[in-house]
Tab-separated table of C-alpha atoms in Angstrom:
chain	number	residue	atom	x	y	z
A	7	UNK	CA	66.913	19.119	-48.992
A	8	UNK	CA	63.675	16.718	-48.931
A	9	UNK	CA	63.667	14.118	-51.034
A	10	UNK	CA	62.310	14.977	-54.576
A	11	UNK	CA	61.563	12.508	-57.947
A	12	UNK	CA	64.491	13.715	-60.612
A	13	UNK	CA	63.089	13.524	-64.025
A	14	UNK	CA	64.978	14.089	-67.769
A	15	UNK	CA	62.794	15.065	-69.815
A	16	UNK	CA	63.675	14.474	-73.498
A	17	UNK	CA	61.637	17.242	-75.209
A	18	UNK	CA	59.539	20.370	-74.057
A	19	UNK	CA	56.408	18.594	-75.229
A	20	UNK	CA	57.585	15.509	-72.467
A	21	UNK	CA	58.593	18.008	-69.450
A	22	UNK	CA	54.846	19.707	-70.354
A	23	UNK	CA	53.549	16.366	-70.201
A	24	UNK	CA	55.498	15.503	-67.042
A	25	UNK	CA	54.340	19.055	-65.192
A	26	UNK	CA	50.446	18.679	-66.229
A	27	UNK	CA	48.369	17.840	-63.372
A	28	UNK	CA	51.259	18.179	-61.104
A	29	UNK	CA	50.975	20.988	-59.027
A	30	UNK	CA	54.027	20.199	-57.097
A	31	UNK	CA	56.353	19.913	-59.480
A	32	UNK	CA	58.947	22.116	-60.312
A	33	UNK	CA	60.958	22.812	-63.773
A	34	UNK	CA	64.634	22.799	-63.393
A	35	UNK	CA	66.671	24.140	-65.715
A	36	UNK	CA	70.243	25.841	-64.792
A	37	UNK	CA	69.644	24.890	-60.834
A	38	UNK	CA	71.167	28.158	-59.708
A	39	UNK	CA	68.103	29.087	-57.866
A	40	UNK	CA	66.089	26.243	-57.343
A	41	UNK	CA	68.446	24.041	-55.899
A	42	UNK	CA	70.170	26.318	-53.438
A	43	UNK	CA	66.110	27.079	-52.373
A	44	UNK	CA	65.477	23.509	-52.199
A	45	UNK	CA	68.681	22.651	-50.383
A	46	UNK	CA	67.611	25.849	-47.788
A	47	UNK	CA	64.010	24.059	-48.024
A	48	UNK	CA	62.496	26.966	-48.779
A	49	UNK	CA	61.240	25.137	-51.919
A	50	UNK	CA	59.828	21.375	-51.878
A	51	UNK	CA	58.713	19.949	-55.019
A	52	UNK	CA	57.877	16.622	-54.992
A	53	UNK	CA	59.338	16.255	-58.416
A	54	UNK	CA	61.485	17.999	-60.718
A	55	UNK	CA	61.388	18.187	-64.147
A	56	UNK	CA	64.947	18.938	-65.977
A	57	UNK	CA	65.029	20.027	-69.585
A	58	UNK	CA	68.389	21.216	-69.270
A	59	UNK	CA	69.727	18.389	-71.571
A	60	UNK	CA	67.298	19.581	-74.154
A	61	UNK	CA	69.270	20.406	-77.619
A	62	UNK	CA	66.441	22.308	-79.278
A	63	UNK	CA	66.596	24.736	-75.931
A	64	UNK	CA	70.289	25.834	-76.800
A	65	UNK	CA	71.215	28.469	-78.940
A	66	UNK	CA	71.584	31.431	-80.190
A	67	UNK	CA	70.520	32.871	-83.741
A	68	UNK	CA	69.894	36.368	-85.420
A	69	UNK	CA	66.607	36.449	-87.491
A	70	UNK	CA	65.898	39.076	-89.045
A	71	UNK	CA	66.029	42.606	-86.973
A	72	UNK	CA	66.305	40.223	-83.855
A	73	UNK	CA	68.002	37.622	-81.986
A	74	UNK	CA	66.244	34.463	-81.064
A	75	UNK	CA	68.316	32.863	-77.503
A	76	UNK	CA	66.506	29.382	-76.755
A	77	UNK	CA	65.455	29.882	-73.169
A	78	UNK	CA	68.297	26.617	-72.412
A	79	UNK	CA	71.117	29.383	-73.142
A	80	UNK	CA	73.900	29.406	-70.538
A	81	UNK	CA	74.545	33.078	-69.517
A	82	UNK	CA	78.386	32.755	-70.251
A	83	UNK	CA	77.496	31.418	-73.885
A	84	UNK	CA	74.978	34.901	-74.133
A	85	UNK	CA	78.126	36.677	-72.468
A	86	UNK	CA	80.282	35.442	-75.371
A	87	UNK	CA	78.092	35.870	-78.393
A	88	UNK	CA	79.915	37.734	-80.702
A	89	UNK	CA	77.224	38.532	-82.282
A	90	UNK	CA	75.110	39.795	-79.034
A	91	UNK	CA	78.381	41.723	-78.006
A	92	UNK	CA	78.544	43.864	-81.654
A	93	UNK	CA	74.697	44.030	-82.198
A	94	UNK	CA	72.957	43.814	-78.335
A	95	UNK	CA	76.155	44.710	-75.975
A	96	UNK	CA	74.180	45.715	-73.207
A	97	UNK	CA	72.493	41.910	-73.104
A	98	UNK	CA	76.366	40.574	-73.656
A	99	UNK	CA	77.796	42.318	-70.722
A	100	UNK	CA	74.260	41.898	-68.194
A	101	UNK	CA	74.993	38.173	-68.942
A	102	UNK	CA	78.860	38.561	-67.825
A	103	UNK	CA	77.672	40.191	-64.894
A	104	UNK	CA	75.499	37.518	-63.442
A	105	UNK	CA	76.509	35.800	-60.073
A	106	UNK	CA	80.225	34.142	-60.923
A	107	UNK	CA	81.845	32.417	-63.383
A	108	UNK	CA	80.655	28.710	-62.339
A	109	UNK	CA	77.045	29.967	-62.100
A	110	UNK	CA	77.379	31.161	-65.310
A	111	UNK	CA	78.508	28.011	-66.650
A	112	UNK	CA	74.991	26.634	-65.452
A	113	UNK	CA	72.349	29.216	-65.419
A	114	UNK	CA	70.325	29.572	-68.314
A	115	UNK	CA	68.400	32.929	-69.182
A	116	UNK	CA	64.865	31.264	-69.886
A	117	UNK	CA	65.653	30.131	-65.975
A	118	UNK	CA	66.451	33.498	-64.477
A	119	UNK	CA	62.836	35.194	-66.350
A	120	UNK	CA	60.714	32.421	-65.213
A	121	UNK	CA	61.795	32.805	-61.599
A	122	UNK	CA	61.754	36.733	-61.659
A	123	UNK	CA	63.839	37.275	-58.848
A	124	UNK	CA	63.173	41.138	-57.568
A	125	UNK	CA	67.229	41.198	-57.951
A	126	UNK	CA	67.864	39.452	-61.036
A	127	UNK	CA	69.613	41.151	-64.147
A	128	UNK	CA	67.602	39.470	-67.226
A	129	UNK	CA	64.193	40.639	-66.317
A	130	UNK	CA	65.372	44.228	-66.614
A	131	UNK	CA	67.484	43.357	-69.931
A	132	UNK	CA	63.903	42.068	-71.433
A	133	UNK	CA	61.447	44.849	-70.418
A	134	UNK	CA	64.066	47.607	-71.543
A	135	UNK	CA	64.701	45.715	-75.180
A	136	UNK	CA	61.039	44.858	-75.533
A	137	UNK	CA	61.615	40.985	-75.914
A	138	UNK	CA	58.643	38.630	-76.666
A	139	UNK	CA	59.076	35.569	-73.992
A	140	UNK	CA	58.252	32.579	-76.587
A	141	UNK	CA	56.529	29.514	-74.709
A	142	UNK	CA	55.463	25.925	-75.377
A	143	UNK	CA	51.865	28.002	-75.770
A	144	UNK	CA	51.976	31.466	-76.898
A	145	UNK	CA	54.268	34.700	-77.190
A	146	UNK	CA	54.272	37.004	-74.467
A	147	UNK	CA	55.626	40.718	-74.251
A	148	UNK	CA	57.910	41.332	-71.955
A	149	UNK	CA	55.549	44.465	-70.440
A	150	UNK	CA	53.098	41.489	-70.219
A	151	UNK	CA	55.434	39.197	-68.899
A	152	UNK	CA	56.490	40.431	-65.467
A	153	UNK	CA	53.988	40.407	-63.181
A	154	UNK	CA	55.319	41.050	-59.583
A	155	UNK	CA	57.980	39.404	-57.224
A	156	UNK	CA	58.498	36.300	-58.235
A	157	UNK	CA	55.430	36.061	-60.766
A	158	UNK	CA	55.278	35.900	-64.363
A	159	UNK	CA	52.466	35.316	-66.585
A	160	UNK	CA	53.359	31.876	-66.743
A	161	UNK	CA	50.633	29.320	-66.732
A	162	UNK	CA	52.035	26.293	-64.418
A	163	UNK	CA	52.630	23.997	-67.255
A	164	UNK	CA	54.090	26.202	-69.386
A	165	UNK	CA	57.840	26.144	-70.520
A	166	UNK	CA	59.906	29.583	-71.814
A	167	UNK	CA	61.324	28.228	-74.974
A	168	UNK	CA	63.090	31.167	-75.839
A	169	UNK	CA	63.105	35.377	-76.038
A	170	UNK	CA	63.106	37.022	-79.232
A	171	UNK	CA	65.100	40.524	-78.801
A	172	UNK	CA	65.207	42.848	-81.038
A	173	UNK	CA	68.621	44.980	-82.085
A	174	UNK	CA	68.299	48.433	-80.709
A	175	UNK	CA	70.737	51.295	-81.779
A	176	UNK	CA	72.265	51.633	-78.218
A	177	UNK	CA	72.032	49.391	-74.951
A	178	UNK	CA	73.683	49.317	-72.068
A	179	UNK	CA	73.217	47.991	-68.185
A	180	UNK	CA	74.890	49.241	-65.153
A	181	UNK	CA	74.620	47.819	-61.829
A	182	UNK	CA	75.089	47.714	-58.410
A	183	UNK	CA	75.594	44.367	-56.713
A	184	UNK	CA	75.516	43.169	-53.130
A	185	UNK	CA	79.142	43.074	-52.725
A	186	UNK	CA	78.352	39.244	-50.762
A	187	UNK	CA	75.619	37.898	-53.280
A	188	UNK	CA	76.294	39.853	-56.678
A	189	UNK	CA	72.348	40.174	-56.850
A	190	UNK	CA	71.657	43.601	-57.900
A	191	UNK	CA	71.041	45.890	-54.929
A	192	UNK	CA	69.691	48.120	-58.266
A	193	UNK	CA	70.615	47.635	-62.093
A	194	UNK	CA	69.318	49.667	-64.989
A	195	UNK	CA	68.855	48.535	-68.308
A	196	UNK	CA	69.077	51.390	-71.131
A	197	UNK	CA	67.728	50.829	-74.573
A	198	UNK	CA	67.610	53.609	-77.590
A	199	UNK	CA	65.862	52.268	-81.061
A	200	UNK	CA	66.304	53.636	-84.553
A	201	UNK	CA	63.002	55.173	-84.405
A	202	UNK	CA	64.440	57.178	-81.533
A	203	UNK	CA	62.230	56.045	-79.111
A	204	UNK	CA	63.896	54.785	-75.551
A	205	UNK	CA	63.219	52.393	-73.030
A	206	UNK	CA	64.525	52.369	-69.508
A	207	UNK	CA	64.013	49.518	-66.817
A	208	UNK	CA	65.357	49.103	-63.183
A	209	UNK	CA	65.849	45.808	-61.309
A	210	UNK	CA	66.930	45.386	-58.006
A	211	UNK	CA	65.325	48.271	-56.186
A	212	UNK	CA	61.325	47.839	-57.110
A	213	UNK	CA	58.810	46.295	-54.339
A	214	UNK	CA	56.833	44.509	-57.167
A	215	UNK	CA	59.769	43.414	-59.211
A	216	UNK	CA	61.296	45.108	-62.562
A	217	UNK	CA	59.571	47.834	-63.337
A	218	UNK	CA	59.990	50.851	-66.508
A	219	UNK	CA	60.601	54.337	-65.819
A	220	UNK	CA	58.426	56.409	-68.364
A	221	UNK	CA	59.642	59.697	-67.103
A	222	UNK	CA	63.642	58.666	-67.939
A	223	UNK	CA	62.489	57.224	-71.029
A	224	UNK	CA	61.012	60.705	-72.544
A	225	UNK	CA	63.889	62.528	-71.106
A	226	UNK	CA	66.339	60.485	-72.883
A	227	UNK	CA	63.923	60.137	-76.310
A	228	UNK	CA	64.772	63.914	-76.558
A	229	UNK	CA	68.393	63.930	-75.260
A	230	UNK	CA	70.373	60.997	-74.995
A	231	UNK	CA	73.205	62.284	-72.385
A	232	UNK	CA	73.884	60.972	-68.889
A	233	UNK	CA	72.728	64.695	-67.406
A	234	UNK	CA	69.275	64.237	-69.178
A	235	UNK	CA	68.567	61.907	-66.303
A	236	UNK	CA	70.711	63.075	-63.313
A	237	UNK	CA	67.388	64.691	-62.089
A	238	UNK	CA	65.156	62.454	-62.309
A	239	UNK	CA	64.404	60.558	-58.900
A	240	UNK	CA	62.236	57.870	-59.019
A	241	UNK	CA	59.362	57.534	-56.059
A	242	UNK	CA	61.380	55.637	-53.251
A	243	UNK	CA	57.864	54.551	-51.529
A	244	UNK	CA	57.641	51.846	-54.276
A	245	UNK	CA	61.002	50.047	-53.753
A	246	UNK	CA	62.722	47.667	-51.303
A	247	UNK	CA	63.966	48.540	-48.132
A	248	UNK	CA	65.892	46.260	-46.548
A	249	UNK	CA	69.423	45.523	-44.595
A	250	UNK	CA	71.449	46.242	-47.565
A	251	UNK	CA	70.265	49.299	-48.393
A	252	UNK	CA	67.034	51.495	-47.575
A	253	UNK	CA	64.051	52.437	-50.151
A	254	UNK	CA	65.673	55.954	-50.507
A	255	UNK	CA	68.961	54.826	-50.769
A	256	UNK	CA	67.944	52.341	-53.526
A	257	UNK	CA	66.195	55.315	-55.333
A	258	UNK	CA	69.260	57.625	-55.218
A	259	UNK	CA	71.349	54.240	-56.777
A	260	UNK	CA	68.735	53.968	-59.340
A	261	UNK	CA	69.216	57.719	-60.881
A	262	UNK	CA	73.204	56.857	-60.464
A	263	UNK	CA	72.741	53.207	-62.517
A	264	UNK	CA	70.433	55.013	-64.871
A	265	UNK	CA	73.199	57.884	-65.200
A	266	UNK	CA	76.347	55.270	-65.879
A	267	UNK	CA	74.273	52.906	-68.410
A	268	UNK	CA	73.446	55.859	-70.521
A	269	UNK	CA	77.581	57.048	-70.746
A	270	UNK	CA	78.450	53.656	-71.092
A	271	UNK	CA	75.707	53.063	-73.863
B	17	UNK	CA	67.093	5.133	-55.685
B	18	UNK	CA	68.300	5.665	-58.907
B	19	UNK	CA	71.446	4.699	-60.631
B	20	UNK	CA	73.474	6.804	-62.759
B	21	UNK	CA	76.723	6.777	-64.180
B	22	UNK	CA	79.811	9.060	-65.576
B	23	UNK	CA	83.362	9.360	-66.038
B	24	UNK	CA	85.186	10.800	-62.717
B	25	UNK	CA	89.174	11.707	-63.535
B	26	UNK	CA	89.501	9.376	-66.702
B	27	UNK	CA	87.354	6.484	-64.797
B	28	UNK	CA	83.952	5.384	-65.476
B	29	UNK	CA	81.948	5.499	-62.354
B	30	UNK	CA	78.022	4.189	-61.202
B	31	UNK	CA	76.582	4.250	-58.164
B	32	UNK	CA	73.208	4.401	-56.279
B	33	UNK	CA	71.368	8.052	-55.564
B	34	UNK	CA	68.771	9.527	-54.534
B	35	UNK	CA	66.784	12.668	-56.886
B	36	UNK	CA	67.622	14.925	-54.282
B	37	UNK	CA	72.032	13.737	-54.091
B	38	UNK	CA	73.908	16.685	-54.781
B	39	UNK	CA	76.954	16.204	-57.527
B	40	UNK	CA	79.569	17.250	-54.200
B	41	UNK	CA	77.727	14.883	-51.995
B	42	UNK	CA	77.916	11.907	-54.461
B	43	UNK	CA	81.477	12.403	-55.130
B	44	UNK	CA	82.534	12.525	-51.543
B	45	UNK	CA	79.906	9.848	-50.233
B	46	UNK	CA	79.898	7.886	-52.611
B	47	UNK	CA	83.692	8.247	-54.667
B	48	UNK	CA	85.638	8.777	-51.488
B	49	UNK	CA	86.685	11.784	-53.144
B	50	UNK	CA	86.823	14.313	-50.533
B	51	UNK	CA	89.262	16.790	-52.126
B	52	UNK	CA	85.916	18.900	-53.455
B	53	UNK	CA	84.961	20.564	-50.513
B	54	UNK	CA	81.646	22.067	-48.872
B	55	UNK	CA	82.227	25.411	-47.182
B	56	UNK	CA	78.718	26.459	-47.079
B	57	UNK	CA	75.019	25.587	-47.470
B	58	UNK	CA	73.723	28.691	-49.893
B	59	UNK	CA	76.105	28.061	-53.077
B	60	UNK	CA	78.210	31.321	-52.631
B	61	UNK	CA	81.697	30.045	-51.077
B	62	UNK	CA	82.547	27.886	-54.315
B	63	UNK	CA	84.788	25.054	-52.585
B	64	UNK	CA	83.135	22.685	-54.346
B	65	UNK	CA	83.956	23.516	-57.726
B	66	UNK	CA	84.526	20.991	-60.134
B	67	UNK	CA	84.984	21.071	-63.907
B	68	UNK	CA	82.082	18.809	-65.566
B	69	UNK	CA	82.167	18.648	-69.373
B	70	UNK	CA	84.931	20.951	-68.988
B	71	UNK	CA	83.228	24.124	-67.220
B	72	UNK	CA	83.633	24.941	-63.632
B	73	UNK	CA	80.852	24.468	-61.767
B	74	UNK	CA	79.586	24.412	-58.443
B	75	UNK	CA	78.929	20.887	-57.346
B	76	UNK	CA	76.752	21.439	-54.669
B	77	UNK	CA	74.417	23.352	-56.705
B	78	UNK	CA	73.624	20.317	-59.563
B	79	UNK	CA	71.980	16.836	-58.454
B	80	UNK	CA	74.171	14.078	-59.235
B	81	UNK	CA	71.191	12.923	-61.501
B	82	UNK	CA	72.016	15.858	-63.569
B	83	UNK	CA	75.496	14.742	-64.148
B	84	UNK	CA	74.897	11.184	-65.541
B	85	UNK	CA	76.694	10.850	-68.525
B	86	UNK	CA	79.037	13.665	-67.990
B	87	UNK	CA	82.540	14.204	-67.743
B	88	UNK	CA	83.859	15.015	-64.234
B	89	UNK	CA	87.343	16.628	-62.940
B	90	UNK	CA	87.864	17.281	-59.192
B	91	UNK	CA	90.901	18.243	-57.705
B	92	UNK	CA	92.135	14.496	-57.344
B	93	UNK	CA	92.216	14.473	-61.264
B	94	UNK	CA	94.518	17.204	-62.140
B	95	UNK	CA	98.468	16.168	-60.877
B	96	UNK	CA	100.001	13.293	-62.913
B	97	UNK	CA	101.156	10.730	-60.379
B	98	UNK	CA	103.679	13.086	-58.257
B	99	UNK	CA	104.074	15.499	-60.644
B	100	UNK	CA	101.355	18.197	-59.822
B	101	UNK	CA	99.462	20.421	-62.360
B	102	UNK	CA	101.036	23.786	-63.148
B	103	UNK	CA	98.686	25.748	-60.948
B	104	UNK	CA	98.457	23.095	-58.153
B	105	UNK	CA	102.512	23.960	-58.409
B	106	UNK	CA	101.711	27.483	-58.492
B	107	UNK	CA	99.768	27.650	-55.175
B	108	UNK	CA	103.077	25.939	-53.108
B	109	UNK	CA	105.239	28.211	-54.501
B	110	UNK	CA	103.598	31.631	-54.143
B	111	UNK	CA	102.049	30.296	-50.694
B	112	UNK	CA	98.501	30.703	-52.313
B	113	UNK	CA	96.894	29.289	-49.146
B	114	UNK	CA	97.197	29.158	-45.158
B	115	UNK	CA	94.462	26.836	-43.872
B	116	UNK	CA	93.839	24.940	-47.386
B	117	UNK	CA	89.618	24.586	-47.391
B	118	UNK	CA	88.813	27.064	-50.365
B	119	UNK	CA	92.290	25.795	-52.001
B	120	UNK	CA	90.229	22.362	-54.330
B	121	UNK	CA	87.609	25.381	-55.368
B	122	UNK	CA	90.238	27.796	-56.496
B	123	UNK	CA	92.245	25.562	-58.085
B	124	UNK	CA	89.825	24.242	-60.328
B	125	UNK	CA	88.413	27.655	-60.716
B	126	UNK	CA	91.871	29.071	-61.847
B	127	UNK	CA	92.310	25.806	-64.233
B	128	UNK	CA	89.101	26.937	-66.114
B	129	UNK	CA	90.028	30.766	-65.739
B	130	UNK	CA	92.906	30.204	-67.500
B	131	UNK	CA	91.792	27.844	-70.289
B	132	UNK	CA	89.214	30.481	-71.062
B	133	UNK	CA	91.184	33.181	-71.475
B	134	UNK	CA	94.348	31.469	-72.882
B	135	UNK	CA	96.794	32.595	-70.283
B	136	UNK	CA	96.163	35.854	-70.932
B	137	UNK	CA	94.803	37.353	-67.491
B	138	UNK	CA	95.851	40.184	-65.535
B	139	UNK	CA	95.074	41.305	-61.941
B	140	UNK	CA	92.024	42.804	-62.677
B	141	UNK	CA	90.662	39.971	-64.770
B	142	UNK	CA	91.624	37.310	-61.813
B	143	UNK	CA	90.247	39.629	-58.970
B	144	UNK	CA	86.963	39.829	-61.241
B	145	UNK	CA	87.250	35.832	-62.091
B	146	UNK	CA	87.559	34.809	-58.780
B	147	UNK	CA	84.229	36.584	-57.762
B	148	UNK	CA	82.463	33.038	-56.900
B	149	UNK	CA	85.360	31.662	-54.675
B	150	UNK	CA	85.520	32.391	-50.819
B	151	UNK	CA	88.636	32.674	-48.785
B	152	UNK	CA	88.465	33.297	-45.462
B	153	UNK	CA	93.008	33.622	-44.626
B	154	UNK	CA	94.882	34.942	-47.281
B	155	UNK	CA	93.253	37.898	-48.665
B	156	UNK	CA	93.361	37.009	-51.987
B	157	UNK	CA	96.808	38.458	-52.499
B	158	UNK	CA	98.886	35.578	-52.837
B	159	UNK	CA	95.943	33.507	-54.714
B	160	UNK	CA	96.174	36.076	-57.668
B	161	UNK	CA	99.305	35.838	-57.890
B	162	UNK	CA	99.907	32.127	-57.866
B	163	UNK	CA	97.054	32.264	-60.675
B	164	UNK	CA	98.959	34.877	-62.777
B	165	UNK	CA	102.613	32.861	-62.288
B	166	UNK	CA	100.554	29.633	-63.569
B	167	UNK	CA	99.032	31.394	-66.448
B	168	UNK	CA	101.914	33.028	-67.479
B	169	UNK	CA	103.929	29.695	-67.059
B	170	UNK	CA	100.533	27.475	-68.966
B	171	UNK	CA	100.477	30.311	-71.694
B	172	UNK	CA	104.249	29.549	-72.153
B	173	UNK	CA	104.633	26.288	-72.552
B	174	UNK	CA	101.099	26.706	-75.212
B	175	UNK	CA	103.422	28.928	-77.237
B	176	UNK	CA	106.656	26.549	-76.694
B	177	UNK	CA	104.670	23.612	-78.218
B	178	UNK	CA	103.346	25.368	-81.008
B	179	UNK	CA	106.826	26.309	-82.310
């Protein structure tokens, strides 16, 4: 790793302060990603700015027809919400499924959406509920939010604070992880609302990043059953070929996710 | 160079680091406590765990800065004096090793399994729980089962002390 400033911040209003002007510095919440990248040096910030030890960025809370998670919310803390695991199970058991136990113990969701990782399980988990990704500036829609591999529409002083998600009537995610890195090699994310509309989002297998699928969402809006989508193919000249597993082979696991999130759901 | 400070297996500890110091390297560099190993460079083999505020982590993957102020167990921490901690017991006795590297990691990894779950784990839930640990001779088998005998042993004495 090259040698990098460490900074605490005290507050989101201090980290802001601490990234403004600073185009080499990095936020570090969790570490999960950012410092295995900076110890493979594929990342070199000059500084970095941890609000991990930032109270007001821990927590979870139901408000209304939604939860409020603080983006500082370990994933083993979402994975044992009981009240995420009666009201949002699907979020509950995508947090569970993240990496291992000790990276759970570290990782924090507003982490894993900020670095929108092609592979990563949260980004999927938001565009399927229709989350709002809160910042230090604005609210965001998760349809909004994801822009591409590794892009968000983050500004580069601005701080996730926390995702509002709303309670759907079902949920559910299924994946399929790189049996070495546990990253998903694809992962759908299955939501149904009580207006009996549905939303359907795939992570792991898309060239830009997460991505819907409008055709599995209309099929399912009209008959929620596992065979409703067992035809439906998405195109495999959008997604990620690569040693683990080819574009095609990636779309045929993407109909097969879809397919067990929707029995499990 | 910055200094930090935190409390290492019941002792309060400062010492001089750099932004950049990983938790493992500080602990072996600078503690001289080189039971926490490093198996890898990419945070996946989990020899490094360590318990700090008392969740498992991986030490190589959170800068020693992070830690200041924290609460640290490594695998030097857990026996008291000879007599060794039930699942450090558990591992001799069900031969839950052959070359010993991964053995610091998956002991610490099976003390905070079990806390978790209060002794109540099965196979599946130790094959599933062990998903961040690497070994490289055994196979698992007889690291499962060492993990279940301590559990079932840990989960025991729980209930034998609350009678």
């Amino acid at each position: 790793m090259y040698a990098t400033n460490y900074h605490r911040a005290g507050s989101v209003d201090e980290a802001a302060g601490l990234l403004a002007g600073n185009d080499e510095a990095k936020v570090l919440a969790g570490g999960q990603t950012l410092i295995p990248t900076m110890k493979q040096r594929l990342a070199a910030p000059t500084d970095v700015v941890d609000i991990s030890r930032i109270e007001a960025l821990r927590g979870i809370e139901k408000s209304g027809d939604a939860y409020v998670i603080k983006a500082g919310t370990r994933h083993a803390d979402v994975a044992g919400d009981a009240g995420l695991k009666a009201d949002i199970p699907g979020l509950a058991a995508l947090a569970g499924k993240i990496g291992d136990p000790h990276v759970r113990h570290r990782g924090t969701i507003g982490g894993s959406i900020a670095n929108n990782d092609p592979a990563a399980d949260y980004p999927a988990g938001m565009l399927a509920l229709g989350a709002t990704i809160v910042t230090n500036k604005r609210e965001i829609a998760a349809d909004e939010f994801f822009a591409g591999l590794f892009e968000t529409a983050l500004e580069e002083d601005e701080i996730v604070t926390a995702v509002r998600v709303p309670v759907p009537a079902k949920s559910a995610y299924s994946k399929f992880p790189n049996p070495a890195s546990r990253y998903a090699m694809a992962g759908v994310f299955v939501a149904k609302f009580a207006d009996g509309s549905v939303r359907v989002a795939a992570t792991g297998a898309g060239a830009d990043g997460v991505f819907r699928i409008p055709e599995m969402e209309s099929a399912l809006a009209s008959n929620w059953s596992p065979e409703a989508v067992a035809g439906i193919a998405v195109d495999a000249s959008g997604l990620l070929g690569d040693i683990h597993g080819s574009a095609e082979y990636r779309a045929n696991l993407v109909t097969v996710m879809a397919k067990r999130a929707v029995a499990a759901a | 160079m910055a200094t930090v400070s935190m409390t290492v297996n019941g002792k309060t500890v400062t010492g001089e680091i750099e932004g950049r110091t990983l938790l493992s390297h500080f602990l072996r560099e600078g503690l001289g406590l080189t039971g926490t190993h490093i198996g890898c460079d990419t945070s996946q083999c989990g020899a490094c765990v360590v318990h700090v505020d008392g969740k498992a982590v991986k030490s190589c993957t959170m800068l020693a800065a992070q830690a200041d102020g924290c609460t640290v167990t490594t695998i030097e921490g857990l026996a008291r004096g000879d007599q060794l901690h039930p699942v450090q017991a558990a591992f001799r006795e069900h031969h839950g090793l052959q070359c010993g590297f991964c053995t610091p990691g998956m002991i610490m990894a099976a003390v905070d399994m079990i806390e978790r779950h209060g002794g109540k784990l099965d196979e599946a839930t130790i094959r599933h729980e062990l998903e961040g640990n690497i070994c490289r001779c055994t196979g698992y088998h007889n690291i499962v089962k060492a993990i279940k005998a301590a559990a079932d042993e840990m989960s025991g004495s729980v209930a034998t002390a609350a009678e």
